[in-house]
Each structure stands twice: as structure tokens, then as C-alpha cells.
mmCIF file with all atom_site columns, C-alpha atoms in Angstrom:
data_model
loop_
_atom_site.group_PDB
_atom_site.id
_atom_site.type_symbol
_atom_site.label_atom_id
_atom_site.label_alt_id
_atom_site.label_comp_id
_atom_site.label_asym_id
_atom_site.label_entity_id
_atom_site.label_seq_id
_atom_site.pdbx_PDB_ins_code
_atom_site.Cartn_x
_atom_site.Cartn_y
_atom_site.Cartn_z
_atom_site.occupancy
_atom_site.B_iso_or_equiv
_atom_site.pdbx_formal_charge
_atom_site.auth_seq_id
_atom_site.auth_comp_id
_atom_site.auth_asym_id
_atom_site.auth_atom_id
_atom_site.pdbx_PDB_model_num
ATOM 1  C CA . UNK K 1 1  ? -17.034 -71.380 -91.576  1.00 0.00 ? 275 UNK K CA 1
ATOM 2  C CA . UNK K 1 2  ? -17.653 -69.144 -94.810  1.00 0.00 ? 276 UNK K CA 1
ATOM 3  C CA . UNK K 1 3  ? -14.795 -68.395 -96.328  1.00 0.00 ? 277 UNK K CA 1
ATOM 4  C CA . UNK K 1 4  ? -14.135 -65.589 -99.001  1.00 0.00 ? 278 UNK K CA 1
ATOM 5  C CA . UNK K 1 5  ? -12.182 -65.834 -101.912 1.00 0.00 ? 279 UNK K CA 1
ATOM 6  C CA . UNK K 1 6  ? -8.807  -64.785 -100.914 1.00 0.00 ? 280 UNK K CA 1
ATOM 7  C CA . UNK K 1 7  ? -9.166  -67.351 -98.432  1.00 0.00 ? 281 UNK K CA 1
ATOM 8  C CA . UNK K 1 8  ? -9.787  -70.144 -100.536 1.00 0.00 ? 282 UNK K CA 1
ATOM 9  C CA . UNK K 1 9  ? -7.283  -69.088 -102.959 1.00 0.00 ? 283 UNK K CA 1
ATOM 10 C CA . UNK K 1 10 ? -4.893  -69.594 -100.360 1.00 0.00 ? 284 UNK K CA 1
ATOM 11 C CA . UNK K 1 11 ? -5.494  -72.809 -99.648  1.00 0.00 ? 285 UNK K CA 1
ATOM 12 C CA . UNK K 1 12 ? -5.391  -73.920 -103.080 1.00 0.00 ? 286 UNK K CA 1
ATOM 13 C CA . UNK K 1 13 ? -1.831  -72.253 -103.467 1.00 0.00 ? 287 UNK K CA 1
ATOM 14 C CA . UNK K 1 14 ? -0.582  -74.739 -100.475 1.00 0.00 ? 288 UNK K CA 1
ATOM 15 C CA . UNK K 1 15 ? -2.249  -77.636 -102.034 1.00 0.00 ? 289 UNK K CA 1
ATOM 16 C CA . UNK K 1 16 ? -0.526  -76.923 -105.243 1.00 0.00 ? 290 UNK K CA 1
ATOM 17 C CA . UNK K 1 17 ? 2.700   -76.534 -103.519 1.00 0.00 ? 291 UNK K CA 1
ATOM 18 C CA . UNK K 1 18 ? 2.592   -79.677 -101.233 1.00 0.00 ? 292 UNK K CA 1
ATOM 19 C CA . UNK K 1 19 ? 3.484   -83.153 -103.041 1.00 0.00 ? 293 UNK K CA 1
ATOM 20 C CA . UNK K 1 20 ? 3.954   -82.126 -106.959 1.00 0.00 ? 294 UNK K CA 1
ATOM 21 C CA . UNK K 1 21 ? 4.052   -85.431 -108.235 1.00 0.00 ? 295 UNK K CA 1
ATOM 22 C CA . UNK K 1 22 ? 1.114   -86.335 -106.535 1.00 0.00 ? 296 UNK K CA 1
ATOM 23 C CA . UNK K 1 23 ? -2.870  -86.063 -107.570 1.00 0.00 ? 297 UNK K CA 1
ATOM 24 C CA . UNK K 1 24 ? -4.665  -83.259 -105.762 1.00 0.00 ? 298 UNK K CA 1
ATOM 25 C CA . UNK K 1 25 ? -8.259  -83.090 -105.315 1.00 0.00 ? 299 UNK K CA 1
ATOM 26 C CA . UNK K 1 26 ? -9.868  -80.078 -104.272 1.00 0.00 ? 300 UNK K CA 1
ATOM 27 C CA . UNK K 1 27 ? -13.049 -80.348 -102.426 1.00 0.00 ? 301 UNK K CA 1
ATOM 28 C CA . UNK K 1 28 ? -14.647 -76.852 -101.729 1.00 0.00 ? 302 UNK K CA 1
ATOM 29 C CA . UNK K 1 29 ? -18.086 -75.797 -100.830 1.00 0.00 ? 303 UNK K CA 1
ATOM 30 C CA . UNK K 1 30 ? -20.240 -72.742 -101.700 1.00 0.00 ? 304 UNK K CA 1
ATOM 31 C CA . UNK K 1 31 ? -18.975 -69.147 -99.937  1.00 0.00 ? 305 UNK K CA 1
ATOM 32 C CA . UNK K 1 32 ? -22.331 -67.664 -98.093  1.00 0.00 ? 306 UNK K CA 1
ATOM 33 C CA . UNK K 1 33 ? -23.222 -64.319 -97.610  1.00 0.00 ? 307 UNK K CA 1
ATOM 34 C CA . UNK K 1 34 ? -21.298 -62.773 -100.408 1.00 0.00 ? 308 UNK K CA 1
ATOM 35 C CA . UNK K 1 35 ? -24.418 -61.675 -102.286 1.00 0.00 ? 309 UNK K CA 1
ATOM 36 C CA . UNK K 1 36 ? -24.015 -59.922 -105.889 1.00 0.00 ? 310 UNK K CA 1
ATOM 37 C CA . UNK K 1 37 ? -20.430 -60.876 -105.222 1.00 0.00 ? 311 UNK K CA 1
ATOM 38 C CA . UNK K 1 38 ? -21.238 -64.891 -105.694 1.00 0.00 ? 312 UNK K CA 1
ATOM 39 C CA . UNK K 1 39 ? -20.797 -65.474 -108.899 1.00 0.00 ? 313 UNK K CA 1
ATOM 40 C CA . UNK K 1 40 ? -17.664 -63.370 -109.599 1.00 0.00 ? 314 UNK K CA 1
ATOM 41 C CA . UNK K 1 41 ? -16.178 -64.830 -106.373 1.00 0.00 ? 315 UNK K CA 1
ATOM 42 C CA . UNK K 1 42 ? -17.336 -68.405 -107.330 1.00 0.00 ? 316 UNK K CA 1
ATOM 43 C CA . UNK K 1 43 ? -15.425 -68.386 -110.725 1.00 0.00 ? 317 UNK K CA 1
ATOM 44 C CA . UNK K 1 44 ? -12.271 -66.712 -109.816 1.00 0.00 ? 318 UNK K CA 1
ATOM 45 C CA . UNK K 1 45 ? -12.099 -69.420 -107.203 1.00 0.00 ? 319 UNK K CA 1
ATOM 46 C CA . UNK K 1 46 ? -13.115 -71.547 -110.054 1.00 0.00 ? 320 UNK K CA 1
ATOM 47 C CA . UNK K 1 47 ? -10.036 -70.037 -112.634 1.00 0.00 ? 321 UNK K CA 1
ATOM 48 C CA . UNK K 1 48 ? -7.507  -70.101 -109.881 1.00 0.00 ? 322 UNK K CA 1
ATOM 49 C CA . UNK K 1 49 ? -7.753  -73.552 -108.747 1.00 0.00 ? 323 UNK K CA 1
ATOM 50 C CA . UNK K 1 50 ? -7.270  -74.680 -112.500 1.00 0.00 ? 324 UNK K CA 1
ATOM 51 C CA . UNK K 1 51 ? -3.513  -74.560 -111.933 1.00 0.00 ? 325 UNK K CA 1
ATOM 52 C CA . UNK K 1 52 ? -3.838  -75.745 -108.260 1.00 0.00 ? 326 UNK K CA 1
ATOM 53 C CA . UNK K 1 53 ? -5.425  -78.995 -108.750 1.00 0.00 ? 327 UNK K CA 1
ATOM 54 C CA . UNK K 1 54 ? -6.051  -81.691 -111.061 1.00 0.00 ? 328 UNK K CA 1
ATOM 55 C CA . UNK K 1 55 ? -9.899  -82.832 -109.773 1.00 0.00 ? 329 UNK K CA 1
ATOM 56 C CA . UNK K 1 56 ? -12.201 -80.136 -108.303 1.00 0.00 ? 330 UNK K CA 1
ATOM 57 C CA . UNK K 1 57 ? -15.644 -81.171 -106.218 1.00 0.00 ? 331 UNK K CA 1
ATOM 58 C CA . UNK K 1 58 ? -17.759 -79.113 -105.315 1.00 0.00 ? 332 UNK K CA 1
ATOM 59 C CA . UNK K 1 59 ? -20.554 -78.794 -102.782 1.00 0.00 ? 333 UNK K CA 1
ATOM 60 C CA . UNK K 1 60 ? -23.775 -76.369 -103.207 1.00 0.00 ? 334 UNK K CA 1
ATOM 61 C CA . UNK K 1 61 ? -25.541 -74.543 -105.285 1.00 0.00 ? 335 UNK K CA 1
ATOM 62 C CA . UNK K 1 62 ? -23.467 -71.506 -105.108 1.00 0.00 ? 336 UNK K CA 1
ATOM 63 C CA . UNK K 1 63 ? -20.647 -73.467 -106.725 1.00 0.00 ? 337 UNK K CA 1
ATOM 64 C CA . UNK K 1 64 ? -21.915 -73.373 -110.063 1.00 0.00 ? 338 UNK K CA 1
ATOM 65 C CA . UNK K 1 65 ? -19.594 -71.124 -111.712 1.00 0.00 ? 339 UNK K CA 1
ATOM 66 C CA . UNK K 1 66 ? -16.305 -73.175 -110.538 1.00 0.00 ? 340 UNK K CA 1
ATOM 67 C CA . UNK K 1 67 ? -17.911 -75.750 -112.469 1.00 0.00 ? 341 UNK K CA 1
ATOM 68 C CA . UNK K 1 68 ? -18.803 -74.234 -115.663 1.00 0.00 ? 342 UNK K CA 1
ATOM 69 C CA . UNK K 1 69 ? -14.836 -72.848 -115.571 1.00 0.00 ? 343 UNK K CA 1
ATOM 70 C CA . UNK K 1 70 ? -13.768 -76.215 -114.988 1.00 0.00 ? 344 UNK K CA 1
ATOM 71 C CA . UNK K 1 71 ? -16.071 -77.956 -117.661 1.00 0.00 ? 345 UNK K CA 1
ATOM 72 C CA . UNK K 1 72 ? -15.617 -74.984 -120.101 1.00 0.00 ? 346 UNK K CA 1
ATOM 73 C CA . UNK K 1 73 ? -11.539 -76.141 -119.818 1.00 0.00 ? 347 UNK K CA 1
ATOM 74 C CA . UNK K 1 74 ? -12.186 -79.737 -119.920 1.00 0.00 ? 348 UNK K CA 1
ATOM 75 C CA . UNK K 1 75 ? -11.568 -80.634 -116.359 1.00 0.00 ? 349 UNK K CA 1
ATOM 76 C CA . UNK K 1 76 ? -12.515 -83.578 -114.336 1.00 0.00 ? 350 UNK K CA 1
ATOM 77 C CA . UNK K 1 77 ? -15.087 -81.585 -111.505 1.00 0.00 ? 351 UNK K CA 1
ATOM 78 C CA . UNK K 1 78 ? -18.157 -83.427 -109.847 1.00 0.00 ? 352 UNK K CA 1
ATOM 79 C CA . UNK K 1 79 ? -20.817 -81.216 -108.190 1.00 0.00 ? 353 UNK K CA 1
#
């Protein structure tokens, strides 16, 4: 499944609305086909799921700019 954006920005908001006192780990892999889009699309993922969970890890090469938001704001993220 390749998912866009929007769609993955959606399922962060329901992550960070189910359980609030507990830990949430978001595990996301790269979005395909979006071409020049990639990187834009990558980090606003990236800059949204800052408030949506507390550990981000990410799959693919694609996923780079989720992790250089989430490094750049000090945040736990494996890749």
C-alpha cells in the first residue's frame, strides 16, 4: 500500500488520540511514487508526527527527511 501524506497524517492523529498516558511509537515506511513531491511530503509527515508520538521508526530510504526533523528536534527516531 503507498500511502500519501494526508493519509499518514491521519493515522498519526488517532495514535495521538488513543491511550494519552501511554508511549506511542510510530513505525512508518517510505511513500512511493510521489516523485519531486518526496521530500516535502516526507518531512511534513516528519513535523506532524512530532506532536503525535514520542518514538518515530522509520523504514527506507525515502524516509530521510522525517528523520532529520526528528533529530534536528532532539527526538528518539531509528531508521
Amino acid at each position: 500500500y503507498n500511502a500519501a501524506a494526508a493519509s499518514l497524517q491521519a493515522a498519526l492523529t488517532v495514535l495521538k488520540e488513543k491511550g494519552e498516558s501511554r508511549r506511542k511509537i510510530a513505525v512508518i515506511g517510505a511513500m512511493r511514487e510521489l516523485g519531486k513531491h518526496s521530500e516535502g511530503a516526507h518531512r511534513a509527515v516528519g513535523n506532524w508526527a512530532l506532536d503525535c508520538a514520542d518514538i518515530m521508526v522509520c523504514l527506507g530510504e525515502d524516509c530521510s527527511p522525517i528523520v532529520e526533523v526528528w533529530n534536528a528536534m532532539g527526538r528518539e527516531v531509528h531508521w
